[in-house]
mmCIF file of C-alpha atoms in Angstrom:
data_model
loop_
_atom_site.group_PDB
_atom_site.id
_atom_site.type_symbol
_atom_site.label_atom_id
_atom_site.label_comp_id
_atom_site.label_asym_id
_atom_site.label_seq_id
_atom_site.Cartn_x
_atom_site.Cartn_y
_atom_site.Cartn_z
ATOM 1 C CA MET A 22 0.426 -2.141 -18.601
ATOM 2 C CA LEU A 23 -1.253 -3.932 -15.649
ATOM 3 C CA VAL A 24 0.765 -6.837 -14.370
ATOM 4 C CA PRO A 25 1.112 -9.295 -11.461
ATOM 5 C CA LEU A 26 3.288 -8.178 -8.628
ATOM 6 C CA LYS A 27 5.696 -11.076 -8.912
ATOM 7 C CA PRO A 28 7.568 -9.810 -12.169
ATOM 8 C CA ILE A 29 8.192 -6.453 -10.402
ATOM 9 C CA LEU A 30 9.464 -8.075 -7.353
ATOM 10 C CA ASP A 31 11.669 -10.388 -9.455
ATOM 11 C CA ALA A 32 13.360 -7.257 -10.842
ATOM 12 C CA THR A 33 14.091 -5.946 -7.504
ATOM 13 C CA GLU A 34 15.782 -9.266 -6.544
ATOM 14 C CA LYS A 35 17.850 -9.382 -9.597
ATOM 15 C CA TYR A 36 18.954 -5.752 -9.336
ATOM 16 C CA ASN A 37 19.068 -5.334 -5.628
ATOM 17 C CA TYR A 38 16.721 -2.409 -4.909
ATOM 18 C CA ALA A 39 13.240 -1.937 -3.379
ATOM 19 C CA GLN A 40 9.957 -0.813 -4.635
ATOM 20 C CA GLY A 41 7.750 1.618 -2.638
ATOM 21 C CA ALA A 42 4.056 0.284 -2.506
ATOM 22 C CA PHE A 43 1.666 3.104 -2.193
ATOM 23 C CA ASN A 44 -1.935 2.963 -0.735
ATOM 24 C CA VAL A 45 -4.736 4.743 -2.560
ATOM 25 C CA ASN A 46 -8.236 5.514 -1.573
ATOM 26 C CA ALA A 47 -9.580 7.597 -4.529
ATOM 27 C CA VAL A 48 -9.378 7.493 -8.279
ATOM 28 C CA SER A 49 -7.364 10.659 -8.346
ATOM 29 C CA GLN A 50 -4.796 9.182 -6.026
ATOM 30 C CA ALA A 51 -4.430 6.150 -8.270
ATOM 31 C CA GLU A 52 -4.000 8.328 -11.303
ATOM 32 C CA ALA A 53 -1.230 10.378 -9.543
ATOM 33 C CA VAL A 54 0.575 7.386 -8.288
ATOM 34 C CA ILE A 55 0.814 6.041 -11.841
ATOM 35 C CA ARG A 56 1.788 9.408 -13.360
ATOM 36 C CA ILE A 57 4.670 10.125 -10.958
ATOM 37 C CA HIS A 58 6.109 6.584 -11.723
ATOM 38 C CA GLU A 59 5.743 7.290 -15.304
ATOM 39 C CA ILE A 60 7.696 10.471 -15.003
ATOM 40 C CA PHE A 61 10.534 8.653 -13.384
ATOM 41 C CA ARG A 62 10.111 5.500 -15.688
ATOM 42 C CA SER A 63 9.731 3.327 -12.654
ATOM 43 C CA PRO A 64 7.446 0.200 -12.187
ATOM 44 C CA ALA A 65 4.527 1.019 -9.881
ATOM 45 C CA ILE A 66 2.813 -0.772 -7.014
ATOM 46 C CA LEU A 67 -0.483 0.600 -6.037
ATOM 47 C CA GLN A 68 -2.169 -0.735 -2.950
ATOM 48 C CA GLY A 69 -5.853 -0.779 -1.915
ATOM 49 C CA ALA A 70 -6.216 -1.775 1.752
ATOM 50 C CA ASP A 71 -8.973 -4.135 2.570
ATOM 51 C CA LEU A 72 -11.155 -1.515 4.159
ATOM 52 C CA ALA A 73 -10.258 0.934 1.400
ATOM 53 C CA ASN A 74 -12.139 -1.368 -0.872
ATOM 54 C CA GLY A 75 -15.108 -0.969 1.423
ATOM 55 C CA PHE A 76 -14.676 2.837 1.323
ATOM 56 C CA MET A 77 -14.422 2.844 -2.468
ATOM 57 C CA GLY A 78 -17.567 0.804 -2.536
ATOM 58 C CA GLY A 79 -19.406 3.731 -0.940
ATOM 59 C CA CYS A 80 -19.281 2.776 2.690
ATOM 60 C CA THR A 81 -18.142 5.954 4.453
ATOM 61 C CA ASP A 82 -18.139 4.065 7.790
ATOM 62 C CA PHE A 83 -15.420 1.966 6.226
ATOM 63 C CA MET A 84 -14.394 0.246 9.532
ATOM 64 C CA HIS A 85 -17.674 -1.613 9.173
ATOM 65 C CA ALA A 86 -17.668 -2.270 5.356
ATOM 66 C CA THR A 87 -19.413 -5.348 4.231
ATOM 67 C CA ILE A 88 -18.159 -7.927 1.729
ATOM 68 C CA GLU A 89 -20.481 -6.409 -0.833
ATOM 69 C CA ASP A 90 -18.970 -2.919 -0.239
ATOM 70 C CA LYS A 91 -15.538 -4.433 -0.680
ATOM 71 C CA ARG A 92 -16.528 -6.132 -3.980
ATOM 72 C CA LYS A 93 -17.926 -2.868 -5.367
ATOM 73 C CA GLY A 94 -14.967 -1.018 -4.200
ATOM 74 C CA ALA A 95 -12.400 -3.458 -5.538
ATOM 75 C CA MET A 96 -14.097 -3.050 -9.013
ATOM 76 C CA ASN A 97 -14.007 0.647 -8.863
ATOM 77 C CA ILE A 98 -10.424 1.055 -7.930
ATOM 78 C CA ALA A 99 -9.346 -1.725 -10.410
ATOM 79 C CA SER A 100 -11.276 -0.111 -13.188
ATOM 80 C CA ALA A 101 -9.562 3.247 -12.504
ATOM 81 C CA VAL A 102 -6.100 1.625 -12.356
ATOM 82 C CA LYS A 103 -6.716 -0.398 -15.535
ATOM 83 C CA LYS A 104 -7.803 2.803 -17.349
ATOM 84 C CA SER A 105 -4.471 4.548 -16.485
ATOM 85 C CA ALA A 106 -2.336 1.484 -16.880
ATOM 86 C CA VAL A 107 -3.629 0.147 -20.143
ATOM 87 C CA SER A 108 -1.676 2.706 -22.209
ATOM 88 C CA SER A 109 1.109 3.358 -19.687
ATOM 89 C CA PRO A 110 4.637 2.624 -20.664
ATOM 90 C CA ILE A 111 5.473 1.216 -17.215
ATOM 91 C CA PRO A 112 4.444 -1.981 -15.479
ATOM 92 C CA VAL A 113 1.700 -1.349 -12.867
ATOM 93 C CA ALA A 114 0.547 -3.846 -10.281
ATOM 94 C CA LEU A 115 -2.585 -3.440 -8.105
ATOM 95 C CA HIS A 116 -2.114 -5.149 -4.786
ATOM 96 C CA LEU A 117 -4.559 -5.778 -1.898
ATOM 97 C CA ASP A 118 -3.037 -4.697 1.402
ATOM 98 C CA HIS A 119 -4.115 -6.521 4.529
ATOM 99 C CA GLY A 120 -6.754 -8.806 3.343
ATOM 100 C CA ARG A 121 -8.415 -10.027 6.541
ATOM 101 C CA ASP A 122 -10.092 -13.325 5.222
ATOM 102 C CA PHE A 123 -10.538 -15.492 2.233
ATOM 103 C CA GLU A 124 -13.842 -13.749 1.084
ATOM 104 C CA SER A 125 -12.076 -10.244 1.222
ATOM 105 C CA VAL A 126 -9.199 -11.511 -0.894
ATOM 106 C CA LYS A 127 -11.557 -13.293 -3.345
ATOM 107 C CA ALA A 128 -13.466 -9.968 -3.723
ATOM 108 C CA ALA A 129 -10.247 -8.215 -4.590
ATOM 109 C CA ILE A 130 -9.108 -10.875 -7.235
ATOM 110 C CA ASP A 131 -12.562 -11.056 -8.760
ATOM 111 C CA GLY A 132 -12.630 -7.225 -8.948
ATOM 112 C CA GLY A 133 -9.426 -7.055 -10.831
ATOM 113 C CA TYR A 134 -6.584 -6.984 -8.450
ATOM 114 C CA THR A 135 -3.324 -8.515 -9.780
ATOM 115 C CA SER A 136 -1.807 -9.173 -6.336
ATOM 116 C CA VAL A 137 -3.267 -9.795 -2.887
ATOM 117 C CA MET A 138 -2.052 -9.938 0.704
ATOM 118 C CA ILE A 139 -3.663 -12.252 3.252
ATOM 119 C CA ASP A 140 -2.874 -11.138 6.792
ATOM 120 C CA GLY A 141 -3.061 -14.177 9.069
ATOM 121 C CA SER A 142 -0.388 -12.799 11.432
ATOM 122 C CA ALA A 143 -2.777 -12.840 14.321
ATOM 123 C CA LEU A 144 -3.418 -16.507 13.996
ATOM 124 C CA PRO A 145 -1.310 -19.315 15.444
ATOM 125 C CA PHE A 146 1.322 -20.357 13.056
ATOM 126 C CA LYS A 147 -0.338 -23.434 11.824
ATOM 127 C CA GLU A 148 -3.635 -21.616 11.149
ATOM 128 C CA ASN A 149 -1.811 -18.819 9.431
ATOM 129 C CA VAL A 150 -0.164 -21.312 7.133
ATOM 130 C CA GLU A 151 -3.471 -23.054 6.305
ATOM 131 C CA LEU A 152 -5.251 -19.695 5.507
ATOM 132 C CA THR A 153 -2.358 -18.340 3.491
ATOM 133 C CA ARG A 154 -1.999 -21.686 1.642
ATOM 134 C CA GLU A 155 -5.800 -21.553 0.720
ATOM 135 C CA VAL A 156 -5.359 -18.064 -0.705
ATOM 136 C CA VAL A 157 -2.330 -19.043 -2.611
ATOM 137 C CA LYS A 158 -4.158 -21.932 -4.521
ATOM 138 C CA TYR A 159 -7.053 -19.757 -5.455
ATOM 139 C CA ALA A 160 -4.859 -16.869 -6.543
ATOM 140 C CA HIS A 161 -2.141 -18.697 -8.259
ATOM 141 C CA GLU A 162 -4.653 -20.516 -10.484
ATOM 142 C CA ARG A 163 -5.522 -17.171 -11.871
ATOM 143 C CA GLY A 164 -1.982 -15.788 -12.095
ATOM 144 C CA VAL A 165 -2.359 -13.544 -9.178
ATOM 145 C CA SER A 166 0.634 -12.933 -6.817
ATOM 146 C CA VAL A 167 0.325 -13.442 -2.913
ATOM 147 C CA GLU A 168 1.874 -11.880 0.035
ATOM 148 C CA GLY A 169 1.604 -13.355 3.466
ATOM 149 C CA GLU A 170 2.582 -12.014 6.841
ATOM 150 C CA LEU A 171 4.430 -13.563 9.742
ATOM 151 C CA GLY A 172 5.087 -11.598 13.103
ATOM 152 C CA VAL A 173 3.007 -8.822 14.497
ATOM 153 C CA LEU A 174 3.593 -4.956 13.955
ATOM 154 C CA ALA A 175 2.729 -2.594 16.685
ATOM 155 C CA GLY A 176 0.560 0.416 15.768
ATOM 156 C CA VAL A 177 -2.894 1.019 14.077
ATOM 157 C CA GLU A 178 -3.925 0.809 10.295
ATOM 158 C CA ASP A 179 -7.573 0.416 9.708
ATOM 159 C CA HIS A 180 -8.757 -2.829 11.400
ATOM 160 C CA VAL A 181 -5.025 -3.931 12.112
ATOM 161 C CA PHE A 182 -4.125 -3.015 15.679
ATOM 162 C CA SER A 183 -1.360 -4.105 18.138
ATOM 163 C CA ALA A 184 0.063 -2.478 21.223
ATOM 164 C CA SER A 185 3.308 -4.192 20.717
ATOM 165 C CA SER A 186 5.483 -5.989 18.199
ATOM 166 C CA THR A 187 6.349 -9.675 17.902
ATOM 167 C CA TYR A 188 9.391 -10.046 15.799
ATOM 168 C CA THR A 189 9.543 -12.554 12.921
ATOM 169 C CA ASN A 190 11.497 -15.731 13.724
ATOM 170 C CA PRO A 191 13.887 -16.339 10.727
ATOM 171 C CA LEU A 192 13.332 -20.104 11.042
ATOM 172 C CA ASP A 193 9.651 -19.795 11.042
ATOM 173 C CA ALA A 194 9.814 -17.529 7.851
ATOM 174 C CA ILE A 195 11.559 -20.183 6.123
ATOM 175 C CA GLU A 196 8.992 -22.890 6.951
ATOM 176 C CA PHE A 197 6.288 -20.344 6.091
ATOM 177 C CA PHE A 198 7.587 -19.906 2.510
ATOM 178 C CA LYS A 199 8.006 -23.607 2.089
ATOM 179 C CA SER A 200 4.565 -24.509 3.348
ATOM 180 C CA THR A 201 2.527 -21.712 1.690
ATOM 181 C CA LYS A 202 4.551 -21.091 -1.638
ATOM 182 C CA VAL A 203 3.762 -17.223 -1.245
ATOM 183 C CA ASP A 204 5.606 -14.921 -3.555
ATOM 184 C CA ALA A 205 6.317 -12.422 -0.773
ATOM 185 C CA LEU A 206 6.378 -12.245 3.057
ATOM 186 C CA ALA A 207 5.803 -9.286 5.268
ATOM 187 C CA ILE A 208 8.001 -9.530 8.241
ATOM 188 C CA SER A 209 8.064 -7.733 11.623
ATOM 189 C CA TYR A 210 11.508 -6.278 12.222
ATOM 190 C CA GLY A 211 10.984 -2.924 14.022
ATOM 191 C CA THR A 212 8.572 -0.946 11.739
ATOM 192 C CA LYS A 213 5.146 0.163 13.028
ATOM 193 C CA HIS A 214 1.756 1.054 11.556
ATOM 194 C CA GLY A 215 0.408 4.592 11.726
ATOM 195 C CA ALA A 216 1.903 8.013 12.233
ATOM 196 C CA ALA A 217 3.027 7.646 15.864
ATOM 197 C CA LYS A 218 5.935 5.262 15.434
ATOM 198 C CA GLY A 219 7.901 6.736 18.301
ATOM 199 C CA GLY A 220 10.949 9.033 18.095
ATOM 200 C CA ASN A 221 13.268 6.141 18.607
ATOM 201 C CA ALA A 222 11.840 3.849 15.845
ATOM 202 C CA LYS A 223 14.648 1.635 14.708
ATOM 203 C CA VAL A 224 14.427 -1.410 12.302
ATOM 204 C CA ARG A 225 16.226 -4.472 13.283
ATOM 205 C CA LYS A 226 18.008 -5.149 9.900
ATOM 206 C CA GLU A 227 19.619 -8.241 11.343
ATOM 207 C CA ILE A 228 16.242 -10.046 11.090
ATOM 208 C CA ALA A 229 15.938 -9.304 7.411
ATOM 209 C CA ILE A 230 19.540 -10.254 6.686
ATOM 210 C CA ALA A 231 18.997 -13.568 8.498
ATOM 211 C CA ILE A 232 15.916 -14.453 6.683
ATOM 212 C CA LYS A 233 17.479 -13.592 3.340
ATOM 213 C CA GLU A 234 20.527 -15.609 4.111
ATOM 214 C CA LEU A 235 18.528 -18.671 5.062
ATOM 215 C CA MET A 236 16.338 -18.260 1.895
ATOM 216 C CA ASN A 237 19.410 -18.162 -0.339
ATOM 217 C CA PHE A 238 20.757 -21.226 1.491
ATOM 218 C CA GLU A 239 17.548 -23.195 0.992
ATOM 219 C CA GLY A 240 17.061 -21.914 -2.635
ATOM 220 C CA ILE A 241 13.693 -20.337 -1.790
ATOM 221 C CA GLU A 242 12.429 -17.919 -4.258
ATOM 222 C CA GLY A 243 10.489 -15.027 -2.616
ATOM 223 C CA ALA A 244 10.618 -11.401 -1.580
ATOM 224 C CA LEU A 245 10.535 -9.758 1.873
ATOM 225 C CA VAL A 246 8.184 -6.841 2.574
ATOM 226 C CA SER A 247 8.296 -3.983 5.033
ATOM 227 C CA HIS A 248 4.905 -2.861 6.382
ATOM 228 C CA GLY A 249 4.466 0.270 8.573
ATOM 229 C CA SER A 250 7.209 2.011 6.687
ATOM 230 C CA SER A 251 6.034 5.601 6.283
ATOM 231 C CA THR A 252 8.636 8.270 6.924
ATOM 232 C CA VAL A 253 6.078 10.726 8.256
ATOM 233 C CA PRO A 254 7.877 13.934 7.009
ATOM 234 C CA LYS A 255 8.310 16.427 9.813
ATOM 235 C CA TYR A 256 7.944 19.470 7.584
ATOM 236 C CA ILE A 257 4.479 18.349 6.408
ATOM 237 C CA VAL A 258 3.325 17.637 9.942
ATOM 238 C CA ASP A 259 4.644 21.113 10.968
ATOM 239 C CA GLU A 260 2.815 22.693 7.989
ATOM 240 C CA ILE A 261 -0.553 20.976 8.868
ATOM 241 C CA ASN A 262 -0.336 22.149 12.383
ATOM 242 C CA ALA A 263 0.507 25.624 11.402
ATOM 243 C CA LEU A 264 -2.642 25.514 9.300
ATOM 244 C CA GLY A 265 -4.860 24.660 12.275
ATOM 245 C CA GLY A 266 -4.272 20.944 12.390
ATOM 246 C CA ASP A 267 -3.554 19.145 15.647
ATOM 247 C CA ILE A 268 -1.294 16.096 14.893
ATOM 248 C CA ARG A 269 0.860 15.044 17.836
ATOM 249 C CA ASN A 270 3.451 12.526 18.481
ATOM 250 C CA ALA A 271 3.984 11.933 14.865
ATOM 251 C CA ASN A 272 7.238 10.193 13.971
ATOM 252 C CA GLY A 273 8.137 7.784 11.062
ATOM 253 C CA ILE A 274 10.672 5.300 10.114
ATOM 254 C CA PRO A 275 14.070 7.205 9.329
ATOM 255 C CA LEU A 276 14.487 7.276 5.657
ATOM 256 C CA GLU A 277 18.171 6.280 5.803
ATOM 257 C CA GLN A 278 17.092 3.050 7.555
ATOM 258 C CA LEU A 279 14.681 2.091 4.821
ATOM 259 C CA VAL A 280 17.266 2.857 2.208
ATOM 260 C CA GLU A 281 19.727 0.615 3.951
ATOM 261 C CA VAL A 282 17.342 -2.386 4.269
ATOM 262 C CA SER A 283 16.376 -1.931 0.558
ATOM 263 C CA LYS A 284 19.818 -3.251 -0.299
ATOM 264 C CA LEU A 285 19.711 -6.161 2.309
ATOM 265 C CA GLY A 286 16.718 -8.126 1.111
ATOM 266 C CA ILE A 287 13.680 -5.898 1.816
ATOM 267 C CA ARG A 288 11.944 -5.577 -1.707
ATOM 268 C CA LYS A 289 8.707 -3.885 -1.073
ATOM 269 C CA ILE A 290 8.253 -0.856 1.247
ATOM 270 C CA ASN A 291 4.679 0.012 2.162
ATOM 271 C CA VAL A 292 3.827 3.645 2.552
ATOM 272 C CA ASP A 293 0.364 5.172 3.363
ATOM 273 C CA THR A 294 0.635 7.851 5.980
ATOM 274 C CA ASP A 295 3.107 10.113 4.017
ATOM 275 C CA ILE A 296 0.378 10.387 1.342
ATOM 276 C CA ARG A 297 -2.424 11.026 3.850
ATOM 277 C CA LEU A 298 -0.182 13.927 5.312
ATOM 278 C CA ALA A 299 0.559 15.541 2.134
ATOM 279 C CA VAL A 300 -2.916 15.435 0.793
ATOM 280 C CA THR A 301 -4.263 16.892 4.125
ATOM 281 C CA ARG A 302 -1.724 19.737 4.153
ATOM 282 C CA ASN A 303 -2.604 20.688 0.568
ATOM 283 C CA ILE A 304 -6.260 20.850 1.201
ATOM 284 C CA ARG A 305 -5.955 22.668 4.628
ATOM 285 C CA GLU A 306 -3.757 25.168 2.876
ATOM 286 C CA PHE A 307 -6.206 25.715 0.153
ATOM 287 C CA PHE A 308 -9.083 26.502 2.468
ATOM 288 C CA VAL A 309 -6.994 28.797 4.818
ATOM 289 C CA ASN A 310 -5.601 30.803 1.798
ATOM 290 C CA ASN A 311 -8.877 30.889 -0.019
ATOM 291 C CA PRO A 312 -11.506 31.811 2.550
ATOM 292 C CA SER A 313 -14.239 32.234 -0.118
ATOM 293 C CA ALA A 314 -13.695 28.534 -0.991
ATOM 294 C CA ALA A 315 -15.089 27.600 2.480
ATOM 295 C CA ALA A 316 -18.423 29.215 1.396
ATOM 296 C CA ASP A 317 -18.608 27.075 -1.761
ATOM 297 C CA GLY A 318 -21.591 24.946 -1.317
ATOM 298 C CA ASP A 319 -20.129 22.051 -3.206
ATOM 299 C CA ILE A 320 -17.023 21.631 -1.136
ATOM 300 C CA ASN A 321 -17.572 23.476 2.079
ATOM 301 C CA GLY A 322 -18.587 20.265 3.827
ATOM 302 C CA ILE A 323 -15.023 19.117 3.547
ATOM 303 C CA TRP A 324 -13.654 22.181 5.440
ATOM 304 C CA LYS A 325 -16.349 21.909 8.011
ATOM 305 C CA ILE A 326 -15.262 18.309 8.816
ATOM 306 C CA MET A 327 -11.622 19.297 8.762
ATOM 307 C CA GLN A 328 -12.255 22.072 11.224
ATOM 308 C CA ALA A 329 -14.247 19.792 13.466
ATOM 309 C CA HIS A 330 -11.514 17.215 13.503
ATOM 310 C CA PRO A 331 -8.140 18.981 13.531
ATOM 311 C CA GLU A 332 -6.352 15.764 14.408
ATOM 312 C CA ALA A 333 -7.670 13.946 11.393
ATOM 313 C CA PHE A 334 -5.259 13.351 8.492
ATOM 314 C CA ASP A 335 -6.761 10.315 6.850
ATOM 315 C CA PRO A 336 -8.550 11.795 3.733
ATOM 316 C CA ARG A 337 -11.347 9.203 4.028
ATOM 317 C CA VAL A 338 -12.589 11.125 7.182
ATOM 318 C CA TYR A 339 -12.987 14.534 5.644
ATOM 319 C CA LEU A 340 -13.566 13.873 1.802
ATOM 320 C CA THR A 341 -16.873 12.072 2.243
ATOM 321 C CA PRO A 342 -18.829 15.040 0.836
ATOM 322 C CA ILE A 343 -17.323 14.238 -2.700
ATOM 323 C CA MET A 344 -17.698 10.420 -2.631
ATOM 324 C CA ASP A 345 -18.796 10.127 -6.305
ATOM 325 C CA SER A 346 -15.553 11.969 -7.353
ATOM 326 C CA LEU A 347 -13.424 9.616 -5.137
ATOM 327 C CA MET A 348 -15.170 6.373 -6.274
ATOM 328 C CA TYR A 349 -15.488 7.008 -9.962
ATOM 329 C CA GLY A 350 -13.338 10.011 -10.856
ATOM 330 C CA THR A 351 -16.437 12.033 -11.938
ATOM 331 C CA ILE A 352 -15.899 15.829 -11.560
ATOM 332 C CA GLY A 353 -19.199 17.578 -10.866
ATOM 333 C CA ASN A 354 -17.971 21.125 -10.499
ATOM 334 C CA GLU A 355 -14.955 23.529 -10.257
ATOM 335 C CA GLY A 356 -14.765 22.884 -6.501
ATOM 336 C CA GLU A 357 -14.405 19.168 -6.955
ATOM 337 C CA ARG A 358 -11.894 19.641 -9.725
ATOM 338 C CA ARG A 359 -9.684 21.913 -7.420
ATOM 339 C CA ILE A 360 -9.880 19.374 -4.687
ATOM 340 C CA ASN A 361 -8.864 16.534 -6.830
ATOM 341 C CA ASP A 362 -5.913 18.583 -8.255
ATOM 342 C CA LEU A 363 -4.644 19.061 -4.735
ATOM 343 C CA ILE A 364 -4.945 15.475 -3.920
ATOM 344 C CA ARG A 365 -2.954 14.510 -7.069
ATOM 345 C CA ALA A 366 -0.327 17.105 -6.095
ATOM 346 C CA GLY A 367 0.066 15.730 -2.521
ATOM 347 C CA VAL A 368 0.309 12.199 -3.718
ATOM 348 C CA MET A 369 3.004 13.084 -6.353
ATOM 349 C CA GLU A 370 5.101 15.052 -3.778
ATOM 350 C CA ALA A 371 5.003 12.125 -1.250
ATOM 351 C CA VAL A 372 5.496 9.302 -3.654
ATOM 352 C CA GLY A 373 8.002 11.038 -5.993
ATOM 353 C CA THR A 374 10.310 11.641 -3.171
ATOM 354 C CA LEU A 375 10.429 7.930 -2.251
ATOM 355 C CA VAL A 376 10.610 6.736 -5.821
ATOM 356 C CA VAL A 377 13.958 8.656 -6.058
ATOM 357 C CA GLU A 378 15.267 7.590 -2.629
ATOM 358 C CA PHE A 379 14.419 3.898 -3.131
ATOM 359 C CA SER A 380 16.449 3.915 -6.365
ATOM 360 C CA GLN A 381 13.413 3.080 -8.567
ATOM 361 C CA VAL A 382 14.176 5.572 -11.270
ATOM 362 C CA GLY A 383 14.653 4.229 -14.669
ATOM 363 C CA LYS A 384 13.896 0.609 -13.602
ATOM 364 C CA ALA A 385 10.667 0.008 -15.647
ATOM 365 C CA SER A 386 12.592 -1.453 -18.458
ATOM 366 C CA LEU A 387 14.122 -4.018 -16.268
ATOM 367 C CA VAL A 388 10.917 -5.820 -15.363
ATOM 368 C CA GLU A 389 10.319 -9.033 -17.405
ATOM 369 C CA VAL A 390 6.500 -8.349 -17.961
ATOM 370 C CA LYS A 391 4.113 -11.295 -17.686
ATOM 371 C CA THR A 392 0.395 -11.415 -17.993
ATOM 372 C CA LEU A 393 -1.895 -13.110 -15.521
ATOM 373 C CA ASP A 394 -2.301 -15.920 -17.882
ATOM 374 C CA GLU A 395 1.529 -16.347 -18.312
ATOM 375 C CA MET A 396 1.912 -16.266 -14.542
ATOM 376 C CA ALA A 397 -0.829 -18.913 -14.029
ATOM 377 C CA GLU A 398 1.010 -21.234 -16.411
ATOM 378 C CA TYR A 399 4.194 -20.503 -14.519
ATOM 379 C CA TYR A 400 2.702 -21.504 -11.132
ATOM 380 C CA ARG A 401 0.929 -24.612 -12.780
ATOM 381 C CA SER A 402 4.187 -25.755 -14.343
ATOM 382 C CA ARG A 403 5.932 -25.671 -10.852
ATOM 383 C CA GLY A 404 3.007 -26.957 -8.844
ATOM 384 C CA ILE A 405 2.512 -23.914 -6.818
#
């Protein structure tokens, strides 16, 4: 069942655990994320980044995606998620990651997303509040959950870049919740975007603890979110490099630190890079171990791009020869079927590990499911 994000986050608050939130850039990835959560009877949070919507709208140069690309892409990914979620026994939320402006957020909501993030973290505090509140009003009228961001994470993710971090001030976080009425807030507390987080990456759990304590004291209802939280498994990086890849300085957030903060108020943990790495390893391994596949006219373009860019681990870079398959889930030939099977396997490996580690197993039945209409009425009745 497709649901807003808030009911899933409410369960994490009530039962003191965190939900992994997993980014997808293809129909087969979305299907795999839902399937692995079904196996573990866990609620599922799928995320489509703002520029992932552009990519799913057919813009291979996704860094320059237009609003029309994003509208088309939002509908494509939402259609795929709805198709898998409609008969699923678990609650599934589709969340926009790093919406960069109001129009991008609106495109996601109108396309079928049940939750959105508006990232005003680069703006002055007052402007961030104003933009976020505008999004909250539009989204809550439609029952859609909203996440904001306060503080700046270092690293690179699509159009989001910063050379250094600015930690979230706990007092500012409380004012932000009160002023915007967001359902969730992404905070900066030591995590970083991208694969190169640094070998000494360490979360400052005291920031999350302080914000949560203040929220409890003020009676503020909401969830804290951890961005830039991929673990970047070393074994997968090593396997990619042994297969001809060239990924350097790859370090993630230590898993034990994420597990710890999941019990200290962090309720959603965003993961993207781990999935990219597992998919890349699988596809490299396939071509290396099956030389004849490299001559397959239907998929050899993928291998040519991977060979030309050994440093690339974002599937959006090298899977462009099969765009229709990524955008619509159509399988035109045996080669495309094999590639999509490898994508699914990589997603399930990366995601399944974290579903277990984050204690999500068996939590699906704990979510008090609400529809978009029911959530819209909830927000109306409380003036938010």
